[in-house]
PDB file of C-alpha atoms in Angstrom:
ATOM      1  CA  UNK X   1     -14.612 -12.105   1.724  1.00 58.00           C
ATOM      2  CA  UNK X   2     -17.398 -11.798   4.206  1.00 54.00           C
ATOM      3  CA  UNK X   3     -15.311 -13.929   6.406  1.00 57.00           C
ATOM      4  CA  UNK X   4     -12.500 -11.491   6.235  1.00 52.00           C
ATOM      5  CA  UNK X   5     -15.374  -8.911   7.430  1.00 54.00           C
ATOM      6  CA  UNK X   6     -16.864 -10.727  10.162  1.00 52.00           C
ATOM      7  CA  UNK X   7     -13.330 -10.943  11.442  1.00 49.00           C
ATOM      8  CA  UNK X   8     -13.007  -7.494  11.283  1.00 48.00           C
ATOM      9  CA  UNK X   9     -15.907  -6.871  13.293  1.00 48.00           C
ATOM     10  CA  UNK X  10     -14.757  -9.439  15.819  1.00 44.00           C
ATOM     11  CA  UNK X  11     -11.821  -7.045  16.228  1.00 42.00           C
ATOM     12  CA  UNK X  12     -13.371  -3.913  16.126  1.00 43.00           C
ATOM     13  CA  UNK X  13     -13.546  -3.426  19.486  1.00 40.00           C
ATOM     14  CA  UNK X  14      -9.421  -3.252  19.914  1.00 38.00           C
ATOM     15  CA  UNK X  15      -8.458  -2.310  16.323  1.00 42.00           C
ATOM     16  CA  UNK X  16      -5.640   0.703  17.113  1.00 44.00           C
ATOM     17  CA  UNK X  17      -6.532   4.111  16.309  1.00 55.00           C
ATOM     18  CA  UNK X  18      -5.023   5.769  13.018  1.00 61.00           C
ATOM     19  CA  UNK X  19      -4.591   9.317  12.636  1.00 67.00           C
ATOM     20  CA  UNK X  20      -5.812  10.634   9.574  1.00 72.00           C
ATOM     21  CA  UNK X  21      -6.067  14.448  10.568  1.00 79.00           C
ATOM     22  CA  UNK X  22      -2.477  15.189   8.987  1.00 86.00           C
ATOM     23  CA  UNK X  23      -3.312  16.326   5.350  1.00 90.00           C
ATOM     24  CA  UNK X  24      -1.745  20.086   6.670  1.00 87.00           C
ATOM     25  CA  UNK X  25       0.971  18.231   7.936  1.00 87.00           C
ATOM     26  CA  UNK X  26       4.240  17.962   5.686  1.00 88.00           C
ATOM     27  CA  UNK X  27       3.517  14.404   3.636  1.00 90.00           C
ATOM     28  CA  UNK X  28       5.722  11.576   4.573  1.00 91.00           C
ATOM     29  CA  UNK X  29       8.144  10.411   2.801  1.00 92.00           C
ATOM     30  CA  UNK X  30       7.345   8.352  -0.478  1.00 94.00           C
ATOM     31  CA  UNK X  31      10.812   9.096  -2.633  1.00 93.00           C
ATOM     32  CA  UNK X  32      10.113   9.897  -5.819  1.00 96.00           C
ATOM     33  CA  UNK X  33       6.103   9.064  -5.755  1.00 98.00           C
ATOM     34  CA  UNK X  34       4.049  11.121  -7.514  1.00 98.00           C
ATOM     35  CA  UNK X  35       0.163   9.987  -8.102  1.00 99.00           C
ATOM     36  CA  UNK X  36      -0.432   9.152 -11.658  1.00 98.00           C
ATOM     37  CA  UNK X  37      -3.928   7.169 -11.762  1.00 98.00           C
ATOM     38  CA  UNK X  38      -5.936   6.532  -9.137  1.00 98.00           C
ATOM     39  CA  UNK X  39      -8.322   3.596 -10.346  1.00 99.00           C
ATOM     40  CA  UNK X  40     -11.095   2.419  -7.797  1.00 99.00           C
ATOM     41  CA  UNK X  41     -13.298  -0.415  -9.007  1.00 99.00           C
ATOM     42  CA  UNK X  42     -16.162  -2.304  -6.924  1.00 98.00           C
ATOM     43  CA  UNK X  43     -16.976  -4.963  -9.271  1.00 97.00           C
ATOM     44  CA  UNK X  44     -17.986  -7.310  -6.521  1.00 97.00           C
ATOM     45  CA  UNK X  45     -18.654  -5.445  -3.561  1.00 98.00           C
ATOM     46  CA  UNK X  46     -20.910  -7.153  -1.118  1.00 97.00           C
ATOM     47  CA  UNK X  47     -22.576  -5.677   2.031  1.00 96.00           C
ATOM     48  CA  UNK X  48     -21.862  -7.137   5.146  1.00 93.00           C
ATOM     49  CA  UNK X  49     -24.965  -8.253   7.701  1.00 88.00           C
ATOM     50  CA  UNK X  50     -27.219  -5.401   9.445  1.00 86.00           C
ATOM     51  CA  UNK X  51     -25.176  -3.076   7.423  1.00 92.00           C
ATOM     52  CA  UNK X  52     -26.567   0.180   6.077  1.00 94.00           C
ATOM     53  CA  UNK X  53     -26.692   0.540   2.102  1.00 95.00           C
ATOM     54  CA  UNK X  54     -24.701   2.710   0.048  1.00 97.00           C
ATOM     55  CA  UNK X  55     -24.105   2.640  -4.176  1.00 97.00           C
ATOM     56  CA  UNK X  56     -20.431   1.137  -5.182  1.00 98.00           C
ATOM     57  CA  UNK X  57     -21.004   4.214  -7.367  1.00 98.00           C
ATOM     58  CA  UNK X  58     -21.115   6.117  -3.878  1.00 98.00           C
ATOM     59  CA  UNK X  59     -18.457   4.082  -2.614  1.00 99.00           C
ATOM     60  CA  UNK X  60     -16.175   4.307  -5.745  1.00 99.00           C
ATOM     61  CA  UNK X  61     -16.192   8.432  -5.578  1.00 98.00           C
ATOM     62  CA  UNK X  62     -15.360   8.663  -2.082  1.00 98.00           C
ATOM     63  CA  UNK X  63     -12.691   6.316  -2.207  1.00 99.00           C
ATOM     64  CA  UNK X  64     -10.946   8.158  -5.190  1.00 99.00           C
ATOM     65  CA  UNK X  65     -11.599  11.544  -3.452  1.00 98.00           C
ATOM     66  CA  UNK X  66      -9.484   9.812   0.297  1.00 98.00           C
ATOM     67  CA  UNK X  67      -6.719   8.909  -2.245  1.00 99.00           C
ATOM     68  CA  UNK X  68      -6.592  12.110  -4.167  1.00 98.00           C
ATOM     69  CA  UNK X  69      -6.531  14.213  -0.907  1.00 98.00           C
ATOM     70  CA  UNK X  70      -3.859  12.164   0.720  1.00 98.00           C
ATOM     71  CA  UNK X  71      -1.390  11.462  -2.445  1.00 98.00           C
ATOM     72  CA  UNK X  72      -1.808  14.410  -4.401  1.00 97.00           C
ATOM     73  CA  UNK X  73       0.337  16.395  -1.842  1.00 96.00           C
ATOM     74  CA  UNK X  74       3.265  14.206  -2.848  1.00 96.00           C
ATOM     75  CA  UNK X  75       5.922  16.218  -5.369  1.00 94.00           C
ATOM     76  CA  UNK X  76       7.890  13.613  -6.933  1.00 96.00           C
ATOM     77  CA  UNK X  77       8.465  13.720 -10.392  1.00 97.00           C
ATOM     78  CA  UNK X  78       7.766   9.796 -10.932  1.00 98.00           C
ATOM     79  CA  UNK X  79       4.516   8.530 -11.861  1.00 98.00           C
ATOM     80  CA  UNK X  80       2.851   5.550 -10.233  1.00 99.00           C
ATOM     81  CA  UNK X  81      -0.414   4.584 -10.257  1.00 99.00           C
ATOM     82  CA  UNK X  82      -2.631   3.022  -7.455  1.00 99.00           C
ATOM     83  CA  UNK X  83      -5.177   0.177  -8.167  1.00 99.00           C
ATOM     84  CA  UNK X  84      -8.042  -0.074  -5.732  1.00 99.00           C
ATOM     85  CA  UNK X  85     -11.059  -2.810  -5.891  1.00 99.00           C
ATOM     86  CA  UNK X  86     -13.648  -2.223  -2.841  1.00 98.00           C
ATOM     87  CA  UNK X  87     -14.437  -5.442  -1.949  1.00 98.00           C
ATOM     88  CA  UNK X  88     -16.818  -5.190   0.832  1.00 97.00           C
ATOM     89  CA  UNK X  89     -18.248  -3.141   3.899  1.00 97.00           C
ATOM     90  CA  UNK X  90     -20.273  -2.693   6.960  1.00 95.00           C
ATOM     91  CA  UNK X  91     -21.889   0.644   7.637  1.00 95.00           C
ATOM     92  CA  UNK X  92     -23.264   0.450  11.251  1.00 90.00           C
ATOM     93  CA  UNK X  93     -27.036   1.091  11.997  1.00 85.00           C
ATOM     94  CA  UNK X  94     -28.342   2.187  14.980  1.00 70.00           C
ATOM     95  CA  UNK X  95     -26.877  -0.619  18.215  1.00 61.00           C
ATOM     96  CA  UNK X  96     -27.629  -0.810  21.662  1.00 43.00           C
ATOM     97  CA  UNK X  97     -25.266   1.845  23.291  1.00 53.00           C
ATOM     98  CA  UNK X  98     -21.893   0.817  24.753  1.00 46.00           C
ATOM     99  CA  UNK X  99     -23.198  -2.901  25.218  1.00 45.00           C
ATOM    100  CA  UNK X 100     -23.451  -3.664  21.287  1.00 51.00           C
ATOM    101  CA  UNK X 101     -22.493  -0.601  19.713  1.00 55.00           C
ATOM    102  CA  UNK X 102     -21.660  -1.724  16.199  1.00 67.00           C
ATOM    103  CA  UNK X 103     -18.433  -1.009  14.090  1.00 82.00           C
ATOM    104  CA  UNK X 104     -18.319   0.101  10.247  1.00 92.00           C
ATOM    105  CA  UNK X 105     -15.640  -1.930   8.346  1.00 94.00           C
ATOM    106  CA  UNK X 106     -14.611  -1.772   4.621  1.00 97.00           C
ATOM    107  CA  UNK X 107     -11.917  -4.275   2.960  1.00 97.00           C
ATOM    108  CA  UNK X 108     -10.390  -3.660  -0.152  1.00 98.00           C
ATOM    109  CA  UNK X 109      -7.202  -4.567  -2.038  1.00 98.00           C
ATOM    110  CA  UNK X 110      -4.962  -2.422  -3.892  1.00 99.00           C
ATOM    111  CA  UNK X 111      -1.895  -2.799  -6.260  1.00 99.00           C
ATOM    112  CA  UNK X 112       0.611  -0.382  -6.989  1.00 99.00           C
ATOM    113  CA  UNK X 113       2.036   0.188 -10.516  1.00 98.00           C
ATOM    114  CA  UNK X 114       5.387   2.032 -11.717  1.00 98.00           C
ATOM    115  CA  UNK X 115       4.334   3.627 -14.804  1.00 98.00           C
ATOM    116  CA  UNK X 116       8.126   4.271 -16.047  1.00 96.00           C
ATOM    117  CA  UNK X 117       8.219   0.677 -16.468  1.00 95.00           C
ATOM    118  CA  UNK X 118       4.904  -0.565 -16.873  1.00 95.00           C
ATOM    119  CA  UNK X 119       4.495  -3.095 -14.233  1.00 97.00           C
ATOM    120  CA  UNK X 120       3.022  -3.572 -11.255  1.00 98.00           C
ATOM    121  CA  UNK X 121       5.128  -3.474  -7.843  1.00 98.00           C
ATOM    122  CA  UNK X 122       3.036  -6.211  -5.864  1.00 98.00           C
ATOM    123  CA  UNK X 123       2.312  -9.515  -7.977  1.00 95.00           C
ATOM    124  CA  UNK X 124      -0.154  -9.984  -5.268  1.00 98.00           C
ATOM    125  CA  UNK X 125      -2.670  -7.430  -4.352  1.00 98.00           C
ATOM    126  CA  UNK X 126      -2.616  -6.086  -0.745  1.00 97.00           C
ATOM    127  CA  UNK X 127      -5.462  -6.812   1.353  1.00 97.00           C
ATOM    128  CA  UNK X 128      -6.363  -4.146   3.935  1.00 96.00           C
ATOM    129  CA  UNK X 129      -9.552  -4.185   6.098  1.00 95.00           C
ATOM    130  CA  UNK X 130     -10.429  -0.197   8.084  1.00 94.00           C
ATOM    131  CA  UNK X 131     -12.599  -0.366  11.176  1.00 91.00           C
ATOM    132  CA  UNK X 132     -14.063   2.074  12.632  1.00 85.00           C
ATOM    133  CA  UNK X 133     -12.001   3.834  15.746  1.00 71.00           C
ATOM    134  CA  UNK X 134     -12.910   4.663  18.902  1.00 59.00           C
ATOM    135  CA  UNK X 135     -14.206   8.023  19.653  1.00 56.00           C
ATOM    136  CA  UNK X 136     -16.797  10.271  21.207  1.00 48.00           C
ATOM    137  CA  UNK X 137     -19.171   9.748  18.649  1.00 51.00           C
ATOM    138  CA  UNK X 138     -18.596   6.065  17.639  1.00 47.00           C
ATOM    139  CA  UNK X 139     -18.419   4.596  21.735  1.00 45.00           C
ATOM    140  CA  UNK X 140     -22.045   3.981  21.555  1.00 45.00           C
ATOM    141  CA  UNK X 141     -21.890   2.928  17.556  1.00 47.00           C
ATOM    142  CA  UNK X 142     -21.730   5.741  14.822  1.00 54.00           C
ATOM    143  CA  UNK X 143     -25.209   4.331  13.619  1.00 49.00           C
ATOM    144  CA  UNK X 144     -26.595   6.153  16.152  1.00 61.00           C
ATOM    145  CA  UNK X 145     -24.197   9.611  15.323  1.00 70.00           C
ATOM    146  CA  UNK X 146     -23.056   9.799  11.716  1.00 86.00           C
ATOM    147  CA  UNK X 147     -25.452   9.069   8.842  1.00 91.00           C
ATOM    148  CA  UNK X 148     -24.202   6.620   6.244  1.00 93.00           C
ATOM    149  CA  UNK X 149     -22.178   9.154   4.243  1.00 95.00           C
ATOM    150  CA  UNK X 150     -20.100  10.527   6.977  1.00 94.00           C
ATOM    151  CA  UNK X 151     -19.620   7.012   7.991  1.00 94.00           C
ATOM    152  CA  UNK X 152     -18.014   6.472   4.256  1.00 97.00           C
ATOM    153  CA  UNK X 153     -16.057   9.437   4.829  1.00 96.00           C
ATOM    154  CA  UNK X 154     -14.417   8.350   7.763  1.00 95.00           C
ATOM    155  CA  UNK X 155     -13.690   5.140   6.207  1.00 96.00           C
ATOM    156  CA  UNK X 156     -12.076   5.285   3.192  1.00 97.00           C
ATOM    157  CA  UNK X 157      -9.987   8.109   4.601  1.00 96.00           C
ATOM    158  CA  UNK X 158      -8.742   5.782   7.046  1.00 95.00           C
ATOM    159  CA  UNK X 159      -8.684   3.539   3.978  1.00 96.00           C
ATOM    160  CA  UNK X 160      -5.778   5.864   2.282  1.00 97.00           C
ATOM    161  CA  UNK X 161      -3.732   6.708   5.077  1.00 94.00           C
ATOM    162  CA  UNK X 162      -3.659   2.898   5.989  1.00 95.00           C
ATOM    163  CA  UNK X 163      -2.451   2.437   1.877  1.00 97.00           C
ATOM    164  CA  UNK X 164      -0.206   5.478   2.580  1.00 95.00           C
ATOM    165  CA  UNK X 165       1.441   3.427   6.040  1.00 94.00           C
ATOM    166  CA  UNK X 166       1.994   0.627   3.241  1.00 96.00           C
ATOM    167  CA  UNK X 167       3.274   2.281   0.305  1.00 96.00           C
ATOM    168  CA  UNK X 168       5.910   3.761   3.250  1.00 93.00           C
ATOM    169  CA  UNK X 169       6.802   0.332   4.675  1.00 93.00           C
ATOM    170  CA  UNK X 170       7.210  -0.599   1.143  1.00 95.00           C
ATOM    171  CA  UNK X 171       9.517   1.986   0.201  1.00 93.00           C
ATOM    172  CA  UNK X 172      11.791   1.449   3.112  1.00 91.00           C
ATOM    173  CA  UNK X 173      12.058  -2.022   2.811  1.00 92.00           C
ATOM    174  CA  UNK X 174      12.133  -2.685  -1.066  1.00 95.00           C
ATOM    175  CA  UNK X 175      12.968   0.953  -2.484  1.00 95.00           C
ATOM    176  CA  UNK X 176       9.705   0.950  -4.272  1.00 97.00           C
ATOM    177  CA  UNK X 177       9.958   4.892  -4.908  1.00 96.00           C
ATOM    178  CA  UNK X 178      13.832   5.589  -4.911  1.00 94.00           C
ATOM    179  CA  UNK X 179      15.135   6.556  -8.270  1.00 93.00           C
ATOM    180  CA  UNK X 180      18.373   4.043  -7.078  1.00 92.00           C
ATOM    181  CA  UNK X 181      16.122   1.391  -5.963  1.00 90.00           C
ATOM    182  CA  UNK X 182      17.609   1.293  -2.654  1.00 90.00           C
ATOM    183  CA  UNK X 183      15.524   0.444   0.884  1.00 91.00           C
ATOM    184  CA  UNK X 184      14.823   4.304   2.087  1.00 86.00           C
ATOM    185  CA  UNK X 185      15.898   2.306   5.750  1.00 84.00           C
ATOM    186  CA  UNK X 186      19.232   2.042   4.198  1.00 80.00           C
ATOM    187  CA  UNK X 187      19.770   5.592   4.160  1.00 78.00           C
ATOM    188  CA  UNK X 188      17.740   6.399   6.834  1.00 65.00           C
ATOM    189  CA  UNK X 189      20.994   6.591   9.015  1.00 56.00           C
ATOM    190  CA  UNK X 190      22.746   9.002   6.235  1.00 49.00           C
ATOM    191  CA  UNK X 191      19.934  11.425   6.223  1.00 60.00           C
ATOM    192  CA  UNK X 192      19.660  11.960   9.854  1.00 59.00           C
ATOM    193  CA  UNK X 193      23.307  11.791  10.491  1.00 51.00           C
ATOM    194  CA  UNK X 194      23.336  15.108   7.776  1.00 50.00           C
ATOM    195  CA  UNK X 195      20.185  16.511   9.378  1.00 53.00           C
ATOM    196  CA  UNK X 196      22.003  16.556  12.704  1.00 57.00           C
ATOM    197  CA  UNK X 197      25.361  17.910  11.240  1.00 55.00           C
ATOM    198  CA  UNK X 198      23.061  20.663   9.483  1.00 53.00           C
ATOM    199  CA  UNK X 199      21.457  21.473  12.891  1.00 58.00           C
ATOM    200  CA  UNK X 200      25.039  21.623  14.801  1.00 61.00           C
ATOM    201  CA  UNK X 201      26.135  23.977  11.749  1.00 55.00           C
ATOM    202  CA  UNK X 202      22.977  26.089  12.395  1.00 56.00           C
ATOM    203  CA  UNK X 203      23.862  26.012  16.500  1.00 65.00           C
ATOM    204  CA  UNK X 204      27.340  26.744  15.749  1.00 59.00           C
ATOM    205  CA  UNK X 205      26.833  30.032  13.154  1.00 56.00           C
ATOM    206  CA  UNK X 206      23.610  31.267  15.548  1.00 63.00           C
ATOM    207  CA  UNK X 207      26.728  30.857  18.483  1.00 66.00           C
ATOM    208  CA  UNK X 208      29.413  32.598  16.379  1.00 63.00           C
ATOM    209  CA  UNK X 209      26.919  35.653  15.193  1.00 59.00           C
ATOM    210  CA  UNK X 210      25.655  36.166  18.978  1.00 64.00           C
ATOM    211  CA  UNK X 211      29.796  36.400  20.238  1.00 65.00           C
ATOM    212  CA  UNK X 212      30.107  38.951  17.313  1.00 61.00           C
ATOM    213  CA  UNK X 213      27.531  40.721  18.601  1.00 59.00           C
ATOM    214  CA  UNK X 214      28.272  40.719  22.312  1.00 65.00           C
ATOM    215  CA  UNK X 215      31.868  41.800  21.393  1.00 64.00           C
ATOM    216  CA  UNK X 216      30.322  44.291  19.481  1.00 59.00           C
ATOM    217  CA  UNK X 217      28.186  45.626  21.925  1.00 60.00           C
ATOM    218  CA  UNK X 218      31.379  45.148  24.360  1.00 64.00           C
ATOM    219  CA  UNK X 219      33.448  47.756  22.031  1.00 59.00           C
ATOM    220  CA  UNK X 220      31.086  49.990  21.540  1.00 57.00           C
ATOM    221  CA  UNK X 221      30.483  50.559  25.683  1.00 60.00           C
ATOM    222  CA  UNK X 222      34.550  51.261  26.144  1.00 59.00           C
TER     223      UNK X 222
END
């Protein structure tokens, strides 16, 4: 595992940026989801080198409070449950600025279950590893900017929304969350082909009402 994290760091410095400042945002689309347990465990969680400390107590309740944020806005009526084992991290100290300005990193794995059934949806647990992004605070290492919490925070809520991005490539490829257990992709094509007819319907009425109107208006002049 602490190979998987010195990779991580390794990468750090072009890992892509993920947004995670959507929770007002309309959720995306998950079918049917609806969050039934959300289980974090850190029964081996090891610290990666010059890291910071933090509790897997600590680690556990900020995890589970990420996932509840992002998953609890989903209004499906099907419950499925999310496994999630913290299996280790890197909370950047203070670094050099801009020449060695360390990353924080946290790997975990998580599993997904279909309660309905009773059965898990991945035989194999899905490894994910969050780094740290870029930003005004973190260019010259968020050791030096954020204190150990807020550098948790950050984390595991990059954490869900990267388990979120899965769950959704999931779902359209496998049809994890459709009550039909059909690829969303699939129907993909049917839903914006209706979305489009609705819109030209819309366009089309909103056109009709404003030639009533103008004939109306027409009339009423002679």
């Amino acid at each position: 595992m602490l190979r998987i994290l010195a990779l991580g760091l390794m990468i750090a410095g072009v890992a892509a940026c993920t947004r995670v400042d959507d929770l007002d945002d309309a959720p995306v689309y998950l079918g049917n989801f609806h969050l039934g347990h959300n289980v974090v465990a850190a029964p081996n969680l090891q610290k990666g080198p010059l890291s910071r400390e933090a509790s897997k107590a600590a680690w556990i309740v900020a995890m589970r409070k990420a996932v509840d944020e992002r998953f609890s806005r989903q209004e499906g009526t099907r419950l499925y449950h999310l496994g999630i084992t913290l299996e280790a991290y890197v909370l950047a100290r203070a670094g050099i600025p801009v020449v060695a300005a360390p990353k924080s990193v946290l790997v975990l794995k998580v599993t997904a279950w279909d309660d309905a059934v009773q059965a898990r949806l991945n035989e194999t647990p899905e490894l994910i590893t969050v780094i740290e992004s870029l930003s005004g605070d973190t260019v010259v290492g968020s050791g030096l900017t954020r204190t150990a919490e807020e550098q948790m925070q950050v984390l595991t809520q990059k954490a869900a929304k990267l388990i979120e991005n899965w769950l959704v490539r999931q779902n359209n490829a496998e049809g994890w969350f459709e009550d039909d257990g059909r690829p969303a992709r699939s129907k993909a094509r049917a839903r914006a082909a209706q979305a489009r007819a609705a819109a030209s319907e819309e366009e089309r009425m909103q056109a009709a009402d404003k030639a009533a109107l103008k004939k109306a208006q027409a009339q009423g002049a002679e």
